Every structure is written in C-alpha cells, then in structure tokens.
C-alpha cells in the first residue's frame, strides 16, 4: 500500500512538472499535453435559463445574432427568413416587446450601443438587395438613422467606403467603431472608424500571417483596451492595440478542431467566452493580463446538442448572462452565471 501512494505522488509530481515546464520553456509537445490534461478542469459556471424567453414562438427564422443593451435592459435578436420580422426586441427578463423589419435584408451581426441620451442598434447586412452589404444604425424602434457602405453594392473601396459581407462590429464607449468585413466575401479586413466615421486604422489582407485574416467573423474589446478578432478560417483569435492597431498576439492552441465564430468577455474582464459553430460548443477561457497575450487557457466548456450551431453571442454587462444565437436550433438561449463563481454579478 505504501508503494502505491509513493507511485501516485510521483505521477502527480511528474504531471505538475510537465505543465510548469511547458509554461516556461514553450515546448510545443509538452504544451499540447498540458493543455489536454487541463481541458474541462471545472464545470461550466453557468446554468441554462429554461424560462427565457417567456414565449419562444416569436422565433420564426434562423436566429443569427443577438445584442444586449444592458443600460436599458433590452435584448435585440436578428433572424433570417421570408415574410418574417427580422428584428425582435425582448427584455432581459424574457418578455417580448416589439419587432421591426424596415430596411433589414439579411442580417449577420448586431450590436447595441446605447447611452443615457440615445438607444441605438447597429446591424451588419450581407444581403444582395437594395440595403445589402451595409452597416446600419437604428433607434430602438427600428427607425433608420445611419448607413455605412454603398447600399446594394459590394466592393473593396475605402473612399467611398464599401463592404462585402460585413460580419460584425463593436462600438466602444467613446463611439469609435471596430468592423470585421469579410464573411466569405471579397474582403478580409479589420477597420477602425472614429465616431464621425473617419478611418483611423486598417488591417486588410487575406493570409495566415500576423494581422492577416481568413473570414474575420467577430470582434470585441476587453477591459484593457485590446481588440479581439475571431479569425475563423485561420482557426485563431488575433489581438490588437485599440489605439494604434498594433498586432499583439494570437490564440490558436484552443482551436485545432474548428475556428472561433464569436468572442466576448465577462463584465469583470476575467474570462473570454468563445463559440465554435459547427462543433456546437462554448468555451470559457482565462483572459490574459495586461502586457501579455500568451496561449489560450480553457477553464471549462459546454457541449451543446448536435446541430445547434451557436453563431454569435453577447454578454450582459449588468448581470453577466450569456445570450447565444443558434442558427441550427433557430432560437436564442440565455445562460445565467452561478453566484458561487461570479458573486459580483447580479442575478
């Protein structure tokens, strides 16, 4: 029996040494091994809110994207289909408020950028109709406020600005806009615009090297002022400085099976939440400290049912709840953080 415990302790020490060595020496073989043994180390610290929304019959198409207006407590969902409302508005509690359809052709991404003085919703449109290949700003009731791009005409031009299948955008607190343009179209670009729509910086070339893209599909900012791009076709997330556009690093070790389709951060900035579309999987990864990108470190995962297909997601800045737009299941699901993991979040 004593020999058994000695062997067990030795094995534990050996595994710990491998993990430490892979961190310090950056050995590819050992890093891969250490990553595999740390996968699924904890349960996914969220639970499905089975009561959200109160009435799911409003989902009548393929739900491609979701955006949370935490300031107003509203959830915007964009869906595709013929003769259906393209945008649905719910409360974070799950009550349906209204829908609208004006000038929305084929929505792909959506973002809520509200202030104390204005409620606004931005939609990327990849349709081939008269409002396709644009990024449009609406108020909460669906009135069109602003159009970026040349409506109905795809292209690569920067002056005038044109898009081809713009995937998603993110608007920061200053009003600056970050756009990933290229869901399989002519462009593979990350663009930063000022609040008055002036070009600030651009990365815009297809490829596999740093600051090059193959289907940039999702974009977000972390609390440290870094821009994160889900470079789906290259099976990685690339990171940039938001002020200069400087390339800071990339995560690729988490995505050997499939690239990321969506990325967001928890309100406390400690974790990245990533969706993988065809694997129907969500990942929770530790956010890196300031000054370092390092490698992706998965804390936990949740495996959804086959063919659920989580496309894009968003996180409530108030409650920390995750809302996932599932194009396969044709619904949006809400995951609520467990208080034991996130005691600072609201319920």
Short mmCIF file of C-alpha atoms in Angstrom, two decimals:
data_model
loop_
_atom_site.label_atom_id
_atom_site.label_comp_id
_atom_site.label_asym_id
_atom_site.label_seq_id
_atom_site.Cartn_x
_atom_site.Cartn_y
_atom_site.Cartn_z
CA UNK A 1 0.00 0.00 0.00
CA UNK A 2 2.85 2.41 0.84
CA UNK A 3 4.40 1.72 -2.57
CA UNK A 4 1.06 2.60 -4.23
CA UNK A 5 0.93 6.00 -2.55
CA UNK A 6 4.56 6.73 -3.43
CA UNK A 7 3.86 5.91 -7.09
CA UNK A 8 0.73 8.05 -7.09
CA UNK A 9 2.60 11.02 -5.61
CA UNK A 10 5.36 10.57 -8.14
CA UNK A 11 2.89 10.58 -11.01
CA UNK A 12 1.26 13.77 -9.69
CA UNK A 13 4.66 15.44 -9.38
CA UNK A 14 5.55 14.41 -12.95
CA UNK A 15 2.34 15.86 -14.39
CA UNK A 16 2.86 19.08 -12.45
CA UNK A 17 6.42 19.30 -13.77
CA UNK A 18 5.23 18.86 -17.35
CA UNK A 19 2.70 21.68 -17.04
CA UNK A 20 5.26 24.00 -15.43
CA UNK A 21 7.92 23.12 -17.98
CA UNK A 22 5.55 23.74 -20.89
CA UNK A 23 4.72 27.19 -19.49
CA UNK A 24 8.35 28.19 -19.00
CA UNK A 25 10.09 26.52 -21.90
CA UNK A 26 7.33 26.86 -24.51
CA UNK A 27 7.79 23.28 -25.68
CA UNK A 28 5.11 22.51 -28.33
CA UNK A 29 4.84 18.85 -27.40
CA UNK A 30 4.60 19.43 -23.68
CA UNK A 31 2.30 22.45 -24.12
CA UNK A 32 -0.10 20.28 -26.14
CA UNK A 33 -0.03 17.60 -23.48
CA UNK A 34 -0.52 20.08 -20.66
CA UNK A 35 -3.39 21.70 -22.50
CA UNK A 36 -5.15 18.39 -22.95
CA UNK A 37 -4.97 17.43 -19.31
CA UNK A 38 -6.25 20.86 -18.22
CA UNK A 39 -9.26 20.78 -20.55
CA UNK A 40 -12.59 20.65 -18.70
CA UNK A 41 -10.95 21.16 -15.32
CA UNK A 42 -14.11 22.82 -13.97
CA UNK A 43 -17.80 22.63 -14.62
CA UNK A 44 -19.18 25.35 -16.86
CA UNK A 45 -20.05 28.12 -14.35
CA UNK A 46 -23.36 29.00 -15.97
CA UNK A 47 -26.77 27.39 -15.97
CA UNK A 48 -29.34 27.44 -18.75
CA UNK A 49 -32.30 29.71 -18.04
CA UNK A 50 -35.03 27.39 -19.33
CA UNK A 51 -37.67 30.08 -18.81
CA UNK A 52 -36.10 32.53 -21.25
CA UNK A 53 -37.78 33.88 -23.27
CA UNK A 54 -41.30 33.69 -21.88
CA UNK A 55 -42.69 32.93 -25.34
CA UNK A 56 -40.36 31.30 -27.87
CA UNK A 57 -42.93 31.27 -30.67
CA UNK A 58 -41.59 34.66 -31.79
CA UNK A 59 -38.55 32.86 -33.18
CA UNK A 60 -39.76 32.24 -36.73
CA UNK A 61 -36.49 32.20 -38.67
CA UNK A 62 -32.80 31.37 -38.35
CA UNK A 63 -31.51 33.43 -35.41
CA UNK A 64 -28.10 34.73 -36.50
CA UNK A 65 -27.18 37.27 -33.85
CA UNK A 66 -28.06 38.83 -30.52
CA UNK A 67 -27.12 42.09 -28.75
CA UNK A 68 -27.66 43.21 -25.18
CA UNK A 69 -28.43 46.78 -24.23
CA UNK A 70 -27.52 46.49 -20.57
CA UNK A 71 -28.30 50.14 -19.89
CA UNK A 72 -31.93 49.69 -20.94
CA UNK A 73 -32.28 46.01 -20.10
CA UNK A 74 -33.16 45.10 -23.70
CA UNK A 75 -32.22 42.14 -25.90
CA UNK A 76 -32.16 42.55 -29.69
CA UNK A 77 -32.26 39.46 -31.90
CA UNK A 78 -31.93 39.40 -35.68
CA UNK A 79 -33.25 36.48 -37.68
CA UNK A 80 -33.43 35.49 -41.34
CA UNK A 81 -36.34 34.19 -43.35
CA UNK A 82 -39.06 35.16 -45.80
CA UNK A 83 -42.04 37.24 -44.68
CA UNK A 84 -40.99 37.37 -41.05
CA UNK A 85 -39.93 40.20 -38.72
CA UNK A 86 -36.13 40.47 -38.94
CA UNK A 87 -35.51 42.12 -35.56
CA UNK A 88 -37.10 41.03 -32.27
CA UNK A 89 -36.87 43.04 -29.05
CA UNK A 90 -37.17 41.37 -25.64
CA UNK A 91 -36.46 42.42 -22.09
CA UNK A 92 -33.63 40.71 -20.27
CA UNK A 93 -36.36 39.05 -18.19
CA UNK A 94 -37.70 37.42 -21.36
CA UNK A 95 -40.79 39.45 -22.19
CA UNK A 96 -41.42 40.24 -25.85
CA UNK A 97 -41.79 43.95 -26.59
CA UNK A 98 -41.87 44.51 -30.36
CA UNK A 99 -40.44 43.61 -33.73
CA UNK A 100 -39.42 45.51 -36.86
CA UNK A 101 -38.31 44.82 -40.37
CA UNK A 102 -37.68 48.15 -42.09
CA UNK A 103 -34.63 48.16 -44.45
CA UNK A 104 -33.25 44.91 -43.00
CA UNK A 105 -32.38 42.43 -45.74
CA UNK A 106 -30.12 39.63 -44.50
CA UNK A 107 -28.76 40.37 -41.00
CA UNK A 108 -25.49 38.82 -39.88
CA UNK A 109 -24.23 40.73 -36.82
CA UNK A 110 -25.86 43.12 -34.37
CA UNK A 111 -24.61 45.47 -31.64
CA UNK A 112 -26.43 47.66 -29.11
CA UNK A 113 -24.61 50.90 -28.33
CA UNK A 114 -26.80 52.91 -26.02
CA UNK A 115 -26.03 55.94 -23.87
CA UNK A 116 -28.11 57.90 -21.39
CA UNK A 117 -29.28 60.07 -24.28
CA UNK A 118 -29.71 57.57 -27.11
CA UNK A 119 -30.68 53.94 -27.68
CA UNK A 120 -29.05 52.66 -30.85
CA UNK A 121 -28.74 49.33 -32.62
CA UNK A 122 -26.23 48.55 -35.36
CA UNK A 123 -26.78 45.72 -37.86
CA UNK A 124 -24.42 44.28 -40.46
CA UNK A 125 -26.38 43.29 -43.57
CA UNK A 126 -24.97 40.73 -46.02
CA UNK A 127 -27.99 40.63 -48.33
CA UNK A 128 -27.99 41.16 -52.09
CA UNK A 129 -30.96 43.54 -52.04
CA UNK A 130 -31.08 47.31 -52.05
CA UNK A 131 -29.81 47.55 -48.45
CA UNK A 132 -27.27 44.73 -48.60
CA UNK A 133 -23.52 44.97 -47.93
CA UNK A 134 -24.02 47.77 -45.43
CA UNK A 135 -23.80 48.52 -41.74
CA UNK A 136 -26.87 50.34 -40.48
CA UNK A 137 -27.71 52.20 -37.32
CA UNK A 138 -31.28 52.19 -35.98
CA UNK A 139 -33.04 53.50 -32.95
CA UNK A 140 -34.76 51.07 -30.60
CA UNK A 141 -38.00 51.18 -32.62
CA UNK A 142 -36.37 50.39 -35.97
CA UNK A 143 -36.09 53.84 -37.50
CA UNK A 144 -33.06 54.02 -39.79
CA UNK A 145 -30.53 56.60 -38.55
CA UNK A 146 -27.27 55.95 -40.46
CA UNK A 147 -25.96 53.79 -43.31
CA UNK A 148 -22.29 52.90 -43.77
CA UNK A 149 -21.21 51.45 -47.09
CA UNK A 150 -22.81 51.64 -50.52
CA UNK A 151 -26.30 50.10 -50.25
CA UNK A 152 -26.82 47.12 -52.53
CA UNK A 153 -23.29 47.22 -53.93
CA UNK A 154 -20.41 45.15 -52.58
CA UNK A 155 -16.85 46.28 -53.03
CA UNK A 156 -13.36 46.85 -51.64
CA UNK A 157 -13.17 50.64 -51.80
CA UNK A 158 -12.26 52.73 -48.78
CA UNK A 159 -13.38 56.01 -50.35
CA UNK A 160 -16.27 55.70 -50.67
CA UNK A 161 -16.39 53.00 -48.04
CA UNK A 162 -17.68 49.67 -49.32
CA UNK A 163 -18.21 46.30 -47.67
CA UNK A 164 -18.69 42.75 -48.85
CA UNK A 165 -20.48 40.56 -46.32
CA UNK A 166 -19.59 42.60 -43.21
CA UNK A 167 -19.70 40.12 -40.34
CA UNK A 168 -19.87 42.09 -37.10
CA UNK A 169 -18.99 45.37 -35.39
CA UNK A 170 -18.25 46.67 -31.91
CA UNK A 171 -18.79 50.24 -30.71
CA UNK A 172 -16.73 51.32 -27.70
CA UNK A 173 -17.64 53.85 -25.03
CA UNK A 174 -16.07 56.72 -26.99
CA UNK A 175 -18.17 55.96 -30.07
CA UNK A 176 -15.29 54.52 -32.10
CA UNK A 177 -16.36 51.60 -34.32
CA UNK A 178 -14.50 48.33 -34.99
CA UNK A 179 -15.68 46.37 -38.03
CA UNK A 180 -14.78 42.91 -39.31
CA UNK A 181 -15.61 42.85 -43.01
CA UNK A 182 -15.46 39.56 -44.81
CA UNK A 183 -17.78 36.68 -44.03
CA UNK A 184 -16.58 34.83 -47.09
CA UNK A 185 -16.68 37.86 -49.42
CA UNK A 186 -14.06 39.90 -51.24
CA UNK A 187 -12.66 41.46 -48.08
CA UNK A 188 -10.79 40.18 -45.06
CA UNK A 189 -10.50 43.39 -43.08
CA UNK A 190 -10.46 44.84 -39.60
CA UNK A 191 -11.38 48.53 -39.76
CA UNK A 192 -11.46 51.15 -37.02
CA UNK A 193 -13.62 54.23 -37.62
CA UNK A 194 -13.99 57.30 -35.44
CA UNK A 195 -17.40 58.28 -34.13
CA UNK A 196 -17.73 60.61 -37.13
CA UNK A 197 -16.85 57.70 -39.47
CA UNK A 198 -13.27 58.71 -40.34
CA UNK A 199 -10.79 55.89 -40.96
CA UNK A 200 -8.38 55.56 -38.04
CA UNK A 201 -6.55 52.36 -38.93
CA UNK A 202 -6.97 49.23 -41.02
CA UNK A 203 -5.67 45.69 -41.38
CA UNK A 204 -6.96 44.38 -44.67
CA UNK A 205 -5.22 41.47 -46.33
CA UNK A 206 -6.12 37.82 -46.73
CA UNK A 207 -3.50 35.44 -45.40
CA UNK A 208 -2.24 33.39 -42.48
CA UNK A 209 0.42 35.67 -41.04
CA UNK A 210 0.05 38.22 -38.23
CA UNK A 211 -2.67 40.83 -38.87
CA UNK A 212 -3.94 38.90 -41.90
CA UNK A 213 -7.32 37.19 -41.96
CA UNK A 214 -9.40 34.42 -43.43
CA UNK A 215 -13.05 35.15 -42.58
CA UNK A 216 -12.79 37.61 -39.68
CA UNK A 217 -16.12 36.80 -38.09
CA UNK A 218 -16.42 38.51 -34.70
CA UNK A 219 -14.81 41.46 -32.91
CA UNK A 220 -14.82 42.74 -29.33
CA UNK A 221 -12.78 44.79 -26.85
CA UNK A 222 -11.52 43.75 -23.46
CA UNK A 223 -11.21 45.93 -20.37
CA UNK A 224 -7.53 46.60 -21.15
CA UNK A 225 -8.19 48.26 -24.49
CA UNK A 226 -7.29 45.30 -26.70
CA UNK A 227 -9.23 44.38 -29.82
CA UNK A 228 -10.01 40.65 -30.21
CA UNK A 229 -10.92 39.24 -33.61
CA UNK A 230 -12.27 35.74 -34.22
CA UNK A 231 -10.24 34.82 -37.33
CA UNK A 232 -12.47 31.89 -38.10
CA UNK A 233 -10.88 30.50 -41.28
CA UNK A 234 -7.40 30.61 -39.74
CA UNK A 235 -8.61 28.87 -36.55
CA UNK A 236 -7.38 31.55 -34.18
CA UNK A 237 -8.17 34.75 -32.32
CA UNK A 238 -5.92 37.72 -33.11
CA UNK A 239 -5.37 40.62 -30.72
CA UNK A 240 -4.57 44.27 -31.48
CA UNK A 241 -3.98 47.51 -29.62
CA UNK A 242 -7.14 49.59 -29.98
CA UNK A 243 -5.32 52.94 -30.30
CA UNK A 244 -2.52 52.07 -32.72
CA UNK A 245 -3.79 48.89 -34.35
CA UNK A 246 -0.52 47.17 -33.44
CA UNK A 247 -0.67 43.37 -33.57
CA UNK A 248 -0.19 41.99 -30.05
CA UNK A 249 -0.50 38.24 -30.50
CA UNK A 250 -2.84 35.36 -31.25
CA UNK A 251 -4.54 32.37 -29.67
CA UNK A 252 -4.57 29.26 -31.83
CA UNK A 253 -3.96 26.34 -29.46
CA UNK A 254 -7.66 26.18 -28.46
CA UNK A 255 -8.97 25.89 -31.99
CA UNK A 256 -7.31 22.90 -33.63
CA UNK A 257 -10.70 21.32 -34.41
CA UNK A 258 -12.55 24.42 -35.57
CA UNK A 259 -12.05 28.16 -35.60
CA UNK A 260 -13.97 30.56 -33.33
CA UNK A 261 -17.19 32.09 -34.63
CA UNK A 262 -17.79 34.57 -31.78
CA UNK A 263 -15.87 36.14 -28.89
CA UNK A 264 -16.95 38.27 -25.92
CA UNK A 265 -15.71 38.95 -22.37
CA UNK A 266 -17.37 38.65 -18.98
CA UNK A 267 -18.14 42.00 -17.30
CA UNK A 268 -15.31 41.55 -14.80
CA UNK A 269 -12.86 41.09 -17.68
CA UNK A 270 -11.51 37.83 -16.30
CA UNK A 271 -12.81 35.43 -18.95
CA UNK A 272 -13.34 35.22 -22.68
CA UNK A 273 -16.40 33.37 -23.94
CA UNK A 274 -15.99 31.81 -27.36
CA UNK A 275 -18.45 29.98 -29.64
CA UNK A 276 -17.48 27.28 -32.12
CA UNK A 277 -20.23 26.99 -34.70
CA UNK A 278 -20.02 23.52 -36.22
CA UNK A 279 -18.83 21.87 -33.01
CA UNK A 280 -21.84 23.40 -31.20
CA UNK A 281 -19.57 24.26 -28.30
CA UNK A 282 -18.91 27.20 -25.97
CA UNK A 283 -15.52 27.79 -24.34
CA UNK A 284 -14.67 29.78 -21.23
CA UNK A 285 -11.02 30.86 -21.33
CA UNK A 286 -8.90 32.88 -18.90
CA UNK A 287 -8.26 36.43 -20.11
CA UNK A 288 -4.54 37.27 -20.23
CA UNK A 289 -3.02 40.00 -18.06
CA UNK A 290 -2.07 43.40 -19.45
CA UNK A 291 1.14 43.21 -21.46
CA UNK A 292 0.80 39.54 -22.36
CA UNK A 293 -1.37 37.53 -24.74
CA UNK A 294 0.21 34.11 -24.22
CA UNK A 295 -1.69 30.95 -25.07
CA UNK A 296 -5.37 30.21 -24.71
CA UNK A 297 -6.14 28.53 -21.39
CA UNK A 298 -9.57 26.87 -21.35
CA UNK A 299 -11.24 26.90 -17.95
CA UNK A 300 -14.35 24.94 -18.97
CA UNK A 301 -16.59 24.11 -21.90
CA UNK A 302 -20.21 23.37 -22.57
CA UNK A 303 -21.16 20.96 -25.31
CA UNK A 304 -24.48 21.87 -26.88
CA UNK A 305 -26.67 19.40 -28.77
CA UNK A 306 -25.63 18.46 -32.30
CA UNK A 307 -26.62 20.93 -35.00
CA UNK A 308 -27.49 23.69 -32.52
CA UNK A 309 -24.83 25.80 -34.27
CA UNK A 310 -24.04 28.76 -31.97
CA UNK A 311 -23.27 31.57 -34.41
CA UNK A 312 -22.79 34.79 -32.44
CA UNK A 313 -23.23 35.61 -28.76
CA UNK A 314 -23.33 38.58 -26.42
CA UNK A 315 -22.94 39.11 -22.69
CA UNK A 316 -24.96 41.36 -20.41
CA UNK A 317 -22.73 43.98 -18.85
CA UNK A 318 -25.06 44.14 -15.86
CA UNK A 319 -25.81 40.52 -15.00
CA UNK A 320 -23.07 38.64 -16.84
CA UNK A 321 -25.66 36.44 -18.56
CA UNK A 322 -24.64 34.93 -21.91
CA UNK A 323 -27.11 35.05 -24.80
CA UNK A 324 -26.35 32.68 -27.68
CA UNK A 325 -27.88 32.95 -31.16
CA UNK A 326 -28.26 29.41 -32.51
CA UNK A 327 -28.90 29.21 -36.24
CA UNK A 328 -29.43 25.46 -36.20
CA UNK A 329 -31.89 25.41 -33.31
CA UNK A 330 -33.47 28.70 -34.53
CA UNK A 331 -33.53 30.22 -31.08
CA UNK A 332 -31.57 32.33 -28.62
CA UNK A 333 -30.71 30.77 -25.28
CA UNK A 334 -29.70 32.51 -22.07
CA UNK A 335 -27.08 31.19 -19.65
CA UNK A 336 -27.00 32.70 -16.17
CA UNK A 337 -23.77 32.86 -14.14
CA UNK A 338 -23.67 30.86 -10.94
CA UNK A 339 -23.15 33.05 -7.89
CA UNK A 340 -20.55 30.69 -6.48
CA UNK A 341 -18.30 31.52 -9.44
CA UNK A 342 -19.32 35.14 -10.05
CA UNK A 343 -20.52 36.58 -6.71
CA UNK A 344 -20.16 40.15 -8.00
CA UNK A 345 -22.67 39.70 -10.82
CA UNK A 346 -26.34 40.49 -10.42
CA UNK A 347 -28.98 37.81 -10.68
#
